[in-house]
């Protein structure tokens, strides 16, 4: 049985806590939806912010909603070099001991003490998909991306939840190396 999964290429983006949204955009501000994402209930917001590191900044970084319990910037390794922040590879939400960043919005500025990561490549599984394929939460997988520049990715984290939809997330560096695009398919091989 083929274990094919859709590929989602994740460009740099930021998740914000409600308290930071209000500092950046104004008291009581709520994010507005630009477009839905592959995971149920999540969306790309219309709102963007600037993120400022020691060597440079990125303007118009897309915010993903809804608000989270902690703010977190997800960038590629190439982005990390460009703005002068040594972001480690981590699973989303695992920000303890990571570098910080300054975030600038139209109404104010926030400096995070931690929260900048290069997101570990991962596959979101709905519980039923994981059970059908014998995959456990946090299991490390090997995945083949096809195409002219195809490659095999190791250490792909399985993330299993009843609230997830099947989707593999890789960053722009990984996608560029493989010539992969949103909507391509990948195959779990181990």
GROMACS .gro file of C-alpha atoms in nm:
model
  190
    1UNK     CA    1   0.000   0.000   0.000
    2UNK     CA    2   0.138   0.339  -0.102
    3UNK     CA    3   0.161   0.591   0.179
    4UNK     CA    4   0.129   0.913  -0.024
    5UNK     CA    5   0.092   1.248   0.148
    6UNK     CA    6   0.036   1.598   0.008
    7UNK     CA    7   0.325   1.841   0.042
    8UNK     CA    8   0.288   2.190   0.184
    9UNK     CA    9   0.581   2.431   0.149
   10UNK     CA   10   0.598   2.657   0.450
   11UNK     CA   11   0.745   3.002   0.388
   12UNK     CA   12   0.856   3.220   0.679
   13UNK     CA   13   0.567   3.309   0.906
   14UNK     CA   14   0.483   3.404   1.261
   15UNK     CA   15   0.237   3.285   1.523
   16UNK     CA   16   0.142   3.547   1.783
   17UNK     CA   17  -0.004   3.541   2.132
   18UNK     CA   18  -0.312   3.763   2.171
   19UNK     CA   19  -0.124   3.999   2.404
   20UNK     CA   20   0.137   4.059   2.132
   21UNK     CA   21  -0.131   4.105   1.862
   22UNK     CA   22  -0.277   4.384   2.076
   23UNK     CA   23   0.061   4.556   2.125
   24UNK     CA   24   0.135   4.534   1.752
   25UNK     CA   25  -0.212   4.624   1.617
   26UNK     CA   26  -0.405   4.787   1.902
   27UNK     CA   27  -0.610   4.699   2.208
   28UNK     CA   28  -0.872   4.430   2.140
   29UNK     CA   29  -0.749   4.368   1.785
   30UNK     CA   30  -0.851   4.039   1.620
   31UNK     CA   31  -0.673   3.883   1.322
   32UNK     CA   32  -0.870   3.865   0.998
   33UNK     CA   33  -0.858   3.569   0.761
   34UNK     CA   34  -0.683   3.600   0.425
   35UNK     CA   35  -0.713   3.230   0.336
   36UNK     CA   36  -0.760   2.897   0.515
   37UNK     CA   37  -0.464   2.664   0.566
   38UNK     CA   38  -0.448   2.285   0.529
   39UNK     CA   39  -0.500   2.230   0.901
   40UNK     CA   40  -0.862   2.270   1.017
   41UNK     CA   41  -0.932   2.604   1.187
   42UNK     CA   42  -0.596   2.758   1.093
   43UNK     CA   43  -0.557   3.046   0.851
   44UNK     CA   44  -0.315   3.291   0.693
   45UNK     CA   45  -0.411   3.633   0.823
   46UNK     CA   46  -0.438   3.953   0.622
   47UNK     CA   47  -0.204   4.111   0.876
   48UNK     CA   48   0.174   4.113   0.845
   49UNK     CA   49   0.459   4.240   1.064
   50UNK     CA   50   0.827   4.324   1.029
   51UNK     CA   51   1.079   4.105   1.212
   52UNK     CA   52   1.415   4.255   1.299
   53UNK     CA   53   1.736   4.064   1.372
   54UNK     CA   54   2.093   4.175   1.436
   55UNK     CA   55   2.190   4.179   1.064
   56UNK     CA   56   1.867   4.268   0.891
   57UNK     CA   57   1.491   4.246   0.879
   58UNK     CA   58   1.204   4.096   0.686
   59UNK     CA   59   0.906   4.316   0.616
   60UNK     CA   60   0.556   4.179   0.561
   61UNK     CA   61   0.595   3.847   0.743
   62UNK     CA   62   0.255   3.677   0.731
   63UNK     CA   63   0.082   3.603   1.061
   64UNK     CA   64  -0.089   3.266   1.091
   65UNK     CA   65  -0.399   3.245   1.306
   66UNK     CA   66  -0.568   3.194   1.532
   67UNK     CA   67  -0.372   3.344   1.823
   68UNK     CA   68  -0.146   3.102   2.008
   69UNK     CA   69  -0.043   3.074   2.372
   70UNK     CA   70   0.313   3.184   2.285
   71UNK     CA   71   0.457   3.385   1.996
   72UNK     CA   72   0.689   3.201   1.757
   73UNK     CA   73   0.868   3.296   1.433
   74UNK     CA   74   0.936   3.013   1.188
   75UNK     CA   75   1.207   3.079   0.930
   76UNK     CA   76   1.437   2.878   0.703
   77UNK     CA   77   1.810   2.835   0.767
   78UNK     CA   78   1.876   3.076   0.477
   79UNK     CA   79   1.649   3.333   0.647
   80UNK     CA   80   1.834   3.275   0.972
   81UNK     CA   81   2.165   3.376   0.813
   82UNK     CA   82   2.010   3.677   0.640
   83UNK     CA   83   1.879   3.841   0.959
   84UNK     CA   84   2.155   3.726   1.195
   85UNK     CA   85   1.956   3.494   1.423
   86UNK     CA   86   2.091   3.144   1.494
   87UNK     CA   87   1.758   2.964   1.490
   88UNK     CA   88   1.772   2.595   1.588
   89UNK     CA   89   1.567   2.322   1.422
   90UNK     CA   90   1.277   2.251   1.655
   91UNK     CA   91   0.923   2.120   1.655
   92UNK     CA   92   0.663   2.393   1.657
   93UNK     CA   93   0.593   2.505   2.012
   94UNK     CA   94   0.932   2.393   2.147
   95UNK     CA   95   1.085   2.736   2.192
   96UNK     CA   96   1.265   2.707   2.529
   97UNK     CA   97   1.618   2.841   2.494
   98UNK     CA   98   1.573   2.965   2.137
   99UNK     CA   99   1.683   3.312   2.022
  100UNK     CA  100   1.452   3.610   2.033
  101UNK     CA  101   1.352   3.869   1.777
  102UNK     CA  102   1.198   4.216   1.757
  103UNK     CA  103   0.858   4.237   1.592
  104UNK     CA  104   0.718   4.564   1.460
  105UNK     CA  105   0.354   4.628   1.378
  106UNK     CA  106   0.154   4.938   1.287
  107UNK     CA  107   0.068   5.019   1.651
  108UNK     CA  108   0.378   4.908   1.840
  109UNK     CA  109   0.678   4.683   1.885
  110UNK     CA  110   0.747   4.363   2.081
  111UNK     CA  111   1.083   4.209   2.163
  112UNK     CA  112   1.066   3.834   2.222
  113UNK     CA  113   1.329   3.684   2.451
  114UNK     CA  114   1.285   3.349   2.272
  115UNK     CA  115   1.074   3.203   1.996
  116UNK     CA  116   1.270   3.187   1.667
  117UNK     CA  117   1.298   2.840   1.512
  118UNK     CA  118   1.359   2.655   1.190
  119UNK     CA  119   1.059   2.422   1.199
  120UNK     CA  120   1.144   2.052   1.197
  121UNK     CA  121   1.001   1.887   0.888
  122UNK     CA  122   0.689   1.700   0.982
  123UNK     CA  123   0.372   1.531   0.868
  124UNK     CA  124   0.036   1.608   1.024
  125UNK     CA  125  -0.174   1.290   1.050
  126UNK     CA  126  -0.535   1.261   1.147
  127UNK     CA  127  -0.552   0.983   1.405
  128UNK     CA  128  -0.738   0.756   1.160
  129UNK     CA  129  -0.467   0.797   0.890
  130UNK     CA  130  -0.191   0.720   1.141
  131UNK     CA  131  -0.373   0.413   1.270
  132UNK     CA  132  -0.436   0.283   0.917
  133UNK     CA  133  -0.065   0.312   0.836
  134UNK     CA  134   0.068   0.197   1.176
  135UNK     CA  135   0.230   0.533   1.253
  136UNK     CA  136   0.275   0.665   1.607
  137UNK     CA  137   0.289   1.026   1.728
  138UNK     CA  138   0.650   1.156   1.731
  139UNK     CA  139   0.771   0.864   1.519
  140UNK     CA  140   1.058   0.957   1.288
  141UNK     CA  141   0.984   0.879   0.925
  142UNK     CA  142   1.175   0.859   0.597
  143UNK     CA  143   0.998   1.027   0.306
  144UNK     CA  144   1.072   1.037  -0.068
  145UNK     CA  145   1.006   1.351  -0.272
  146UNK     CA  146   0.999   1.266  -0.644
  147UNK     CA  147   1.072   1.475  -0.948
  148UNK     CA  148   1.382   1.578  -1.139
  149UNK     CA  149   1.562   1.683  -0.819
  150UNK     CA  150   1.394   1.419  -0.600
  151UNK     CA  151   1.545   1.328  -0.268
  152UNK     CA  152   1.479   1.131   0.048
  153UNK     CA  153   1.420   1.322   0.371
  154UNK     CA  154   1.501   1.152   0.699
  155UNK     CA  155   1.391   1.252   1.048
  156UNK     CA  156   1.045   1.363   0.941
  157UNK     CA  157   0.839   1.393   1.261
  158UNK     CA  158   0.493   1.232   1.269
  159UNK     CA  159   0.242   1.456   1.447
  160UNK     CA  160  -0.085   1.277   1.518
  161UNK     CA  161  -0.410   1.433   1.637
  162UNK     CA  162  -0.786   1.412   1.583
  163UNK     CA  163  -0.768   1.781   1.487
  164UNK     CA  164  -0.510   1.739   1.206
  165UNK     CA  165  -0.552   1.679   0.833
  166UNK     CA  166  -0.294   1.475   0.639
  167UNK     CA  167  -0.023   1.712   0.514
  168UNK     CA  168   0.359   1.718   0.508
  169UNK     CA  169   0.525   2.049   0.592
  170UNK     CA  170   0.872   2.137   0.467
  171UNK     CA  171   1.038   2.478   0.455
  172UNK     CA  172   1.148   2.671   0.148
  173UNK     CA  173   1.510   2.552   0.170
  174UNK     CA  174   1.399   2.188   0.164
  175UNK     CA  175   1.147   2.252  -0.113
  176UNK     CA  176   1.403   2.431  -0.327
  177UNK     CA  177   1.657   2.151  -0.283
  178UNK     CA  178   1.401   1.898  -0.407
  179UNK     CA  179   1.224   2.118  -0.662
  180UNK     CA  180   0.904   2.055  -0.463
  181UNK     CA  181   0.593   2.272  -0.469
  182UNK     CA  182   0.268   2.302  -0.278
  183UNK     CA  183   0.035   2.024  -0.381
  184UNK     CA  184   0.307   1.776  -0.483
  185UNK     CA  185   0.292   1.436  -0.319
  186UNK     CA  186   0.554   1.257  -0.116
  187UNK     CA  187   0.575   0.890  -0.020
  188UNK     CA  188   0.653   0.757   0.325
  189UNK     CA  189   0.910   0.481   0.267
  190UNK     CA  190   1.006   0.392   0.624
   0.00000   0.00000   0.00000
